[in-house]
N, CA, C and O atoms as a Tinker XYZ file with bonds, in Angstrom:
   320  protein
     1  N    -54.350000  104.900000   45.921000    73     2
     2  CA   -53.117000  105.466000   46.431000    64     1     3
     3  C    -52.962000  106.895000   45.929000    63     2     4     5
     4  O    -53.269000  107.194000   44.775000    81     3
     5  N    -52.496000  107.754000   46.785000    73     3     6
     6  CA   -52.212000  109.130000   46.394000    64     5     7
     7  C    -50.922000  109.126000   45.578000    63     6     8     9
     8  O    -49.835000  108.959000   46.130000    81     7
     9  N    -51.042000  109.308000   44.277000    73     7    10
    10  CA   -49.893000  109.223000   43.382000    64     9    11
    11  C    -48.913000  110.370000   43.588000    63    10    12    13
    12  O    -47.795000  110.319000   43.076000    81    11
    13  N    -49.303000  111.391000   44.319000    73    11    14
    14  CA   -48.368000  112.458000   44.680000    64    13    15
    15  C    -47.442000  111.996000   45.802000    63    14    16    17
    16  O    -46.337000  112.517000   45.953000    81    15
    17  N    -47.889000  111.028000   46.579000    73    15    18
    18  CA   -47.111000  110.538000   47.724000    64    17    19
    19  C    -46.436000  109.198000   47.476000    63    18    20    21
    20  O    -45.418000  108.889000   48.096000    81    19
    21  N    -47.005000  108.390000   46.560000    73    19    22
    22  CA   -46.513000  107.037000   46.354000    64    21    23
    23  C    -46.189000  106.775000   44.899000    63    22    24    25
    24  O    -46.913000  107.198000   43.998000    81    23
    25  N    -45.104000  106.082000   44.686000    73    23    26
    26  CA   -44.766000  105.556000   43.372000    64    25    27
    27  C    -45.061000  104.061000   43.433000    63    26    28    29
    28  O    -44.605000  103.374000   44.347000    81    27
    29  N    -45.813000  103.563000   42.473000    73    27    30
    30  CA   -46.228000  102.165000   42.472000    64    29    31
    31  C    -45.359000  101.383000   41.490000    63    30    32    33
    32  O    -45.328000  101.670000   40.293000    81    31
    33  N    -44.656000  100.389000   42.028000    73    31    34
    34  CA   -43.790000   99.520000   41.231000    64    33    35
    35  C    -44.274000   98.090000   41.445000    63    34    36    37
    36  O    -44.455000   97.660000   42.584000    81    35
    37  N    -44.482000   97.360000   40.367000    73    35    38
    38  CA   -44.958000   95.979000   40.473000    64    37    39
    39  C    -43.963000   95.028000   39.816000    63    38    40    41
    40  O    -43.338000   95.343000   38.803000    81    39
    41  N    -43.843000   93.858000   40.430000    73    39    42
    42  CA   -43.009000   92.780000   39.917000    64    41    43
    43  C    -43.918000   91.576000   39.757000    63    42    44    45
    44  O    -44.366000   91.007000   40.752000    81    43
    45  N    -44.196000   91.181000   38.534000    73    43    46
    46  CA   -45.089000   90.051000   38.297000    64    45    47
    47  C    -44.282000   88.777000   38.120000    63    46    48    49
    48  O    -43.367000   88.714000   37.300000    81    47
    49  N    -44.633000   87.760000   38.900000    73    47    50
    50  CA   -43.988000   86.458000   38.765000    64    49    51
    51  C    -44.902000   85.453000   38.061000    63    50    52    53
    52  O    -44.556000   84.281000   37.918000    81    51
    53  N    -46.055000   85.918000   37.629000    73    51    54
    54  CA   -47.003000   85.075000   36.900000    64    53    55
    55  C    -46.916000   85.384000   35.406000    63    54    56    57
    56  O    -46.620000   86.519000   35.030000    81    55
    57  N    -47.167000   84.397000   34.554000    73    55    58
    58  CA   -47.164000   84.664000   33.114000    64    57    59
    59  C    -48.245000   85.675000   32.739000    63    58    60    61
    60  O    -49.298000   85.741000   33.373000    81    59
    61  N    -47.974000   86.444000   31.718000    73    59    62
    62  CA   -48.952000   87.409000   31.216000    64    61    63
    63  C    -50.081000   86.643000   30.535000    63    62    64    65
    64  O    -49.860000   85.951000   29.540000    81    63
    65  N    -51.284000   86.771000   31.072000    73    63    66
    66  CA   -52.434000   86.069000   30.499000    64    65    67
    67  C    -53.193000   86.917000   29.483000    63    66    68    69
    68  O    -54.172000   86.459000   28.894000    81    67
    69  N    -52.738000   88.162000   29.278000    73    67    70
    70  CA   -53.367000   89.029000   28.292000    64    69    71
    71  C    -54.735000   89.551000   28.693000    63    70    72    73
    72  O    -55.428000   90.150000   27.871000    81    71
    73  N    -55.134000   89.340000   29.923000    73    71    74
    74  CA   -56.466000   89.731000   30.361000    64    73    75
    75  C    -56.585000   91.240000   30.565000    63    74    76    77
    76  O    -55.587000   91.920000   30.800000    81    75
    77  N    -57.816000   91.761000   30.474000    73    75    78
    78  CA   -58.037000   93.179000   30.767000    64    77    79
    79  C    -57.594000   93.538000   32.186000    63    78    80    81
    80  O    -57.101000   94.640000   32.427000    81    79
    81  N    -57.771000   92.597000   33.130000    73    79    82
    82  CA   -57.363000   92.820000   34.515000    64    81    83
    83  C    -55.852000   93.064000   34.586000    63    82    84    85
    84  O    -55.393000   93.987000   35.259000    81    83
    85  N    -55.083000   92.219000   33.879000    73    83    86
    86  CA   -53.619000   92.365000   33.850000    64    85    87
    87  C    -53.240000   93.709000   33.222000    63    86    88    89
    88  O    -52.381000   94.411000   33.754000    81    87
    89  N    -53.855000   94.070000   32.121000    73    87    90
    90  CA   -53.534000   95.337000   31.451000    64    89    91
    91  C    -53.839000   96.524000   32.364000    63    90    92    93
    92  O    -53.089000   97.499000   32.384000    81    91
    93  N    -54.921000   96.445000   33.106000    73    91    94
    94  CA   -55.276000   97.510000   34.036000    64    93    95
    95  C    -54.203000   97.656000   35.122000    63    94    96    97
    96  O    -53.819000   98.772000   35.474000    81    95
    97  N    -53.729000   96.540000   35.642000    73    95    98
    98  CA   -52.660000   96.591000   36.651000    64    97    99
    99  C    -51.414000   97.234000   36.055000    63    98   100   101
   100  O    -50.815000   98.111000   36.678000    81    99
   101  N    -51.019000   96.812000   34.864000    73    99   102
   102  CA   -49.824000   97.366000   34.219000    64   101   103
   103  C    -49.949000   98.880000   34.046000    63   102   104   105
   104  O    -49.004000   99.617000   34.329000    81   103
   105  N    -51.104000   99.343000   33.586000    73   103   106
   106  CA   -51.314000  100.779000   33.369000    64   105   107
   107  C    -51.374000  101.566000   34.675000    63   106   108   109
   108  O    -51.085000  102.763000   34.697000    81   107
   109  N    -51.745000  100.901000   35.751000    73   107   110
   110  CA   -51.904000  101.568000   37.038000    64   109   111
   111  C    -50.587000  101.759000   37.781000    63   110   112   113
   112  O    -50.550000  102.421000   38.818000    81   111
   113  N    -49.524000  101.193000   37.265000    73   111   114
   114  CA   -48.222000  101.259000   37.934000    64   113   115
   115  C    -47.315000  102.288000   37.271000    63   114   116   117
   116  O    -47.412000  102.540000   36.070000    81   115
   117  N    -46.435000  102.874000   38.068000    73   115   118
   118  CA   -45.400000  103.738000   37.502000    64   117   119
   119  C    -44.354000  102.890000   36.779000    63   118   120   121
   120  O    -43.836000  103.284000   35.734000    81   119
   121  N    -44.055000  101.737000   37.338000    73   119   122
   122  CA   -43.133000  100.778000   36.730000    64   121   123
   123  C    -43.721000   99.385000   36.915000    63   122   124   125
   124  O    -44.262000   99.065000   37.974000    81   123
   125  N    -43.611000   98.561000   35.880000    73   123   126
   126  CA   -44.125000   97.195000   35.933000    64   125   127
   127  C    -43.073000   96.276000   35.317000    63   126   128   129
   128  O    -42.628000   96.500000   34.191000    81   127
   129  N    -42.680000   95.244000   36.059000    73   127   130
   130  CA   -41.639000   94.327000   35.594000    64   129   131
   131  C    -42.166000   92.902000   35.553000    63   130   132   133
   132  O    -42.748000   92.418000   36.524000    81   131
   133  N    -41.960000   92.236000   34.427000    73   131   134
   134  CA   -42.283000   90.822000   34.291000    64   133   135
   135  C    -41.036000   90.042000   34.691000    63   134   136   137
   136  O    -39.989000   90.179000   34.058000    81   135
   137  N    -41.139000   89.233000   35.727000    73   135   138
   138  CA   -40.010000   88.464000   36.237000    64   137   139
   139  C    -40.106000   87.037000   35.711000    63   138   140   141
   140  O    -41.130000   86.372000   35.867000    81   139
   141  N    -39.036000   86.583000   35.095000    73   139   142
   142  CA   -39.020000   85.226000   34.546000    64   141   143
   143  C    -38.924000   84.200000   35.670000    63   142   144   145
   144  O    -38.273000   84.458000   36.682000    81   143
   145  N    -39.563000   83.035000   35.508000    73   143   146
   146  CA   -39.647000   82.043000   36.580000    64   145   147
   147  C    -38.301000   81.560000   37.128000    63   146   148   149
   148  O    -38.197000   81.290000   38.324000    81   147
   149  N    -37.302000   81.446000   36.312000    73   147   150
   150  CA   -36.035000   80.881000   36.765000    64   149   151
   151  C    -35.054000   81.879000   37.359000    63   150   152   153
   152  O    -33.916000   81.521000   37.662000    81   151
   153  N    -35.480000   83.128000   37.528000    73   151   154
   154  CA   -34.560000   84.139000   38.042000    64   153   155
   155  C    -34.184000   83.785000   39.480000    63   154   156   157
   156  O    -35.071000   83.649000   40.323000    81   155
   157  N    -32.890000   83.633000   39.781000    73   155   158
   158  CA   -32.473000   83.255000   41.132000    64   157   159
   159  C    -32.892000   84.293000   42.178000    63   158   160   161
   160  O    -32.891000   85.496000   41.916000    81   159
   161  N    -33.248000   83.800000   43.361000    73   159   162
   162  CA   -33.714000   84.676000   44.440000    64   161   163
   163  C    -32.736000   85.814000   44.752000    63   162   164   165
   164  O    -33.179000   86.954000   44.892000    81   163
   165  N    -31.416000   85.554000   44.868000    73   163   166
   166  CA   -30.508000   86.674000   45.178000    64   165   167
   167  C    -30.519000   87.774000   44.109000    63   166   168   169
   168  O    -30.442000   88.958000   44.436000    81   167
   169  N    -30.614000   87.389000   42.849000    73   167   170
   170  CA   -30.648000   88.384000   41.765000    64   169   171
   171  C    -31.952000   89.169000   41.790000    63   170   172   173
   172  O    -31.951000   90.387000   41.611000    81   171
   173  N    -33.053000   88.480000   42.011000    73   171   174
   174  CA   -34.362000   89.131000   42.073000    64   173   175
   175  C    -34.405000   90.086000   43.266000    63   174   176   177
   176  O    -34.849000   91.227000   43.131000    81   175
   177  N    -33.950000   89.628000   44.426000    73   175   178
   178  CA   -33.933000   90.481000   45.623000    64   177   179
   179  C    -33.054000   91.707000   45.400000    63   178   180   181
   180  O    -33.408000   92.810000   45.819000    81   179
   181  N    -31.923000   91.523000   44.751000    73   179   182
   182  CA   -31.022000   92.648000   44.458000    64   181   183
   183  C    -31.692000   93.644000   43.523000    63   182   184   185
   184  O    -31.537000   94.855000   43.687000    81   183
   185  N    -32.435000   93.139000   42.543000    73   183   186
   186  CA   -33.157000   94.011000   41.614000    64   185   187
   187  C    -34.207000   94.844000   42.352000    63   186   188   189
   188  O    -34.319000   96.050000   42.132000    81   187
   189  N    -34.968000   94.192000   43.223000    73   187   190
   190  CA   -35.966000   94.913000   44.020000    64   189   191
   191  C    -35.283000   95.986000   44.860000    63   190   192   193
   192  O    -35.727000   97.134000   44.899000    81   191
   193  N    -34.206000   95.605000   45.527000    73   191   194
   194  CA   -33.458000   96.548000   46.371000    64   193   195
   195  C    -32.951000   97.735000   45.553000    63   194   196   197
   196  O    -32.963000   98.867000   46.035000    81   195
   197  N    -32.510000   97.487000   44.331000    73   195   198
   198  CA   -31.980000   98.564000   43.473000    64   197   199
   199  C    -33.052000   99.584000   43.107000    63   198   200   201
   200  O    -32.734000  100.723000   42.766000    81   199
   201  N    -34.315000   99.183000   43.174000    73   199   202
   202  CA   -35.430000  100.083000   42.870000    64   201   203
   203  C    -35.825000  100.937000   44.071000    63   202   204   205
   204  O    -36.741000  101.754000   43.984000    81   203
   205  N    -35.127000  100.744000   45.197000    73   203   206
   206  CA   -35.357000  101.525000   46.417000    64   205   207
   207  C    -36.819000  101.431000   46.891000    63   206   208   209
   208  O    -37.456000  102.433000   47.214000    81   207
   209  N    -37.311000  100.208000   46.917000    73   207   210
   210  CA   -38.670000   99.943000   47.369000    64   209   211
   211  C    -38.714000  100.074000   48.897000    63   210   212   213
   212  O    -37.926000   99.440000   49.599000    81   211
   213  N    -39.629000  100.891000   49.405000    73   211   214
   214  CA   -39.769000  101.073000   50.851000    64   213   215
   215  C    -40.743000  100.068000   51.470000    63   214   216   217
   216  O    -40.486000   99.524000   52.543000    81   215
   217  N    -41.860000   99.830000   50.785000    73   215   218
   218  CA   -42.883000   98.883000   51.244000    64   217   219
   219  C    -43.065000   97.828000   50.161000    63   218   220   221
   220  O    -43.415000   98.148000   49.024000    81   219
   221  N    -42.829000   96.585000   50.515000    73   219   222
   222  CA   -42.942000   95.499000   49.546000    64   221   223
   223  C    -44.067000   94.572000   49.992000    63   222   224   225
   224  O    -44.004000   93.987000   51.073000    81   223
   225  N    -45.090000   94.441000   49.162000    73   223   226
   226  CA   -46.248000   93.600000   49.464000    64   225   227
   227  C    -46.154000   92.304000   48.676000    63   226   228   229
   228  O    -45.905000   92.322000   47.471000    81   227
   229  N    -46.348000   91.194000   49.345000    73   227   230
   230  CA   -46.390000   89.901000   48.680000    64   229   231
   231  C    -47.853000   89.555000   48.439000    63   230   232   233
   232  O    -48.550000   89.136000   49.363000    81   231
   233  N    -48.320000   89.721000   47.224000    73   231   234
   234  CA   -49.722000   89.454000   46.911000    64   233   235
   235  C    -49.963000   88.011000   46.487000    63   234   236   237
   236  O    -51.109000   87.609000   46.291000    81   235
   237  N    -48.895000   87.227000   46.341000    73   235   238
   238  CA   -49.059000   85.819000   45.964000    64   237   239
   239  C    -49.162000   84.893000   47.159000    63   238   240   241
   240  O    -49.715000   83.799000   47.042000    81   239
   241  N    -48.647000   85.303000   48.296000    73   239   242
   242  CA   -48.668000   84.419000   49.461000    64   241   243
   243  C    -48.026000   83.088000   49.142000    63   242   244   245
   244  O    -46.879000   83.037000   48.698000    81   243
   245  N    -48.755000   82.013000   49.365000    73   243   246
   246  CA   -48.241000   80.673000   49.087000    64   245   247
   247  C    -48.921000   80.075000   47.853000    63   246   248   249
   248  O    -49.066000   78.857000   47.753000    81   247
   249  N    -49.338000   80.931000   46.912000    73   247   250
   250  CA   -50.005000   80.449000   45.707000    64   249   251
   251  C    -48.992000   80.217000   44.594000    63   250   252   253
   252  O    -47.792000   80.411000   44.784000    81   251
   253  N    -49.478000   79.806000   43.451000    73   251   254
   254  CA   -48.637000   79.573000   42.283000    64   253   255
   255  C    -47.884000   80.849000   41.909000    63   254   256   257
   256  O    -48.460000   81.936000   41.889000    81   255
   257  N    -46.613000   80.707000   41.618000    73   255   258
   258  CA   -45.804000   81.857000   41.237000    64   257   259
   259  C    -45.217000   82.608000   42.410000    63   258   260   261
   260  O    -44.516000   83.602000   42.218000    81   259
   261  N    -45.488000   82.153000   43.621000    73   259   262
   262  CA   -44.979000   82.856000   44.805000    64   261   263
   263  C    -43.449000   82.783000   44.840000    63   262   264   265
   264  O    -42.844000   81.845000   44.322000    81   263
   265  N    -42.847000   83.788000   45.457000    73   263   266
   266  CA   -41.383000   83.829000   45.590000    64   265   267
   267  C    -41.002000   84.177000   47.024000    63   266   268   269
   268  O    -40.338000   85.182000   47.274000    81   267
   269  N    -41.425000   83.342000   47.955000    73   267   270
   270  CA   -41.094000   83.557000   49.356000    64   269   271
   271  C    -39.590000   83.531000   49.578000    63   270   272   273
   272  O    -39.091000   84.135000   50.528000    81   271
   273  N    -38.858000   82.829000   48.701000    73   271   274
   274  CA   -37.404000   82.795000   48.802000    64   273   275
   275  C    -36.804000   84.193000   48.638000    63   274   276   277
   276  O    -35.782000   84.508000   49.247000    81   275
   277  N    -37.437000   85.021000   47.820000    73   275   278
   278  CA   -36.979000   86.402000   47.621000    64   277   279
   279  C    -37.281000   87.238000   48.863000    63   278   280   281
   280  O    -36.437000   88.009000   49.319000    81   279
   281  N    -38.478000   87.083000   49.403000    73   279   282
   282  CA   -38.853000   87.834000   50.605000    64   281   283
   283  C    -37.965000   87.465000   51.785000    63   282   284   285
   284  O    -37.693000   88.308000   52.639000    81   283
   285  N    -37.511000   86.227000   51.843000    73   283   286
   286  CA   -36.624000   85.794000   52.926000    64   285   287
   287  C    -35.306000   86.565000   52.916000    63   286   288   289
   288  O    -34.633000   86.657000   53.943000    81   287
   289  N    -34.941000   87.112000   51.774000    73   287   290
   290  CA   -33.688000   87.877000   51.655000    64   289   291
   291  C    -33.866000   89.344000   52.036000    63   290   292   293
   292  O    -32.900000   90.107000   52.016000    81   291
   293  N    -35.077000   89.741000   52.381000    73   291   294
   294  CA   -35.386000   91.093000   52.884000    64   293   295
   295  C    -34.921000   92.208000   51.928000    63   294   296   297
   296  O    -34.099000   93.040000   52.311000    81   295
   297  N    -35.439000   92.230000   50.691000    73   295   298
   298  CA   -35.008000   93.264000   49.747000    64   297   299
   299  C    -35.577000   94.654000   50.017000    63   298   300   301
   300  O    -35.158000   95.626000   49.388000    81   299
   301  N    -36.524000   94.757000   50.941000    73   299   302
   302  CA   -37.118000   96.060000   51.287000    64   301   303
   303  C    -37.179000   96.178000   52.804000    63   302   304   305
   304  O    -37.292000   95.173000   53.506000    81   303
   305  N    -37.104000   97.413000   53.312000    73   303   306
   306  CA   -37.126000   97.587000   54.762000    64   305   307
   307  C    -38.427000   97.153000   55.434000    63   306   308   309
   308  O    -38.412000   96.681000   56.570000    81   307
   309  N    -39.545000   97.311000   54.740000    73   307   310
   310  CA   -40.839000   96.889000   55.282000    64   309   311
   311  C    -41.472000   95.934000   54.267000    63   310   312   313
   312  O    -41.632000   96.273000   53.095000    81   311
   313  N    -41.827000   94.742000   54.735000    73   311   314
   314  CA   -42.425000   93.731000   53.867000    64   313   315
   315  C    -43.703000   93.209000   54.502000    63   314   316   317
   316  O    -43.752000   92.904000   55.693000    81   315
   317  N    -44.726000   93.117000   53.681000    73   315   318
   318  CA   -46.024000   92.623000   54.135000    64   317   319
   319  C    -46.467000   91.485000   53.231000    63   318   320
   320  O    -47.540000   90.918000   53.434000    81   319
């Protein structure tokens, strides 16, 4: 990503496994947030919206830790 054009913000819904891969992702983001499992969908969606996210990518799909309930609330104008 062209960092002059894009700000990268990540919201992790998976536990931190301490792996080098996880650390690389954290360092590669402008902002990185660890989201606790029990956070209610409306609060999580509101938090995402407050960050003024334009493009929101769901990288979990239907896997463990997915939060499709948050995406259903449309916290960003464009969601993939």
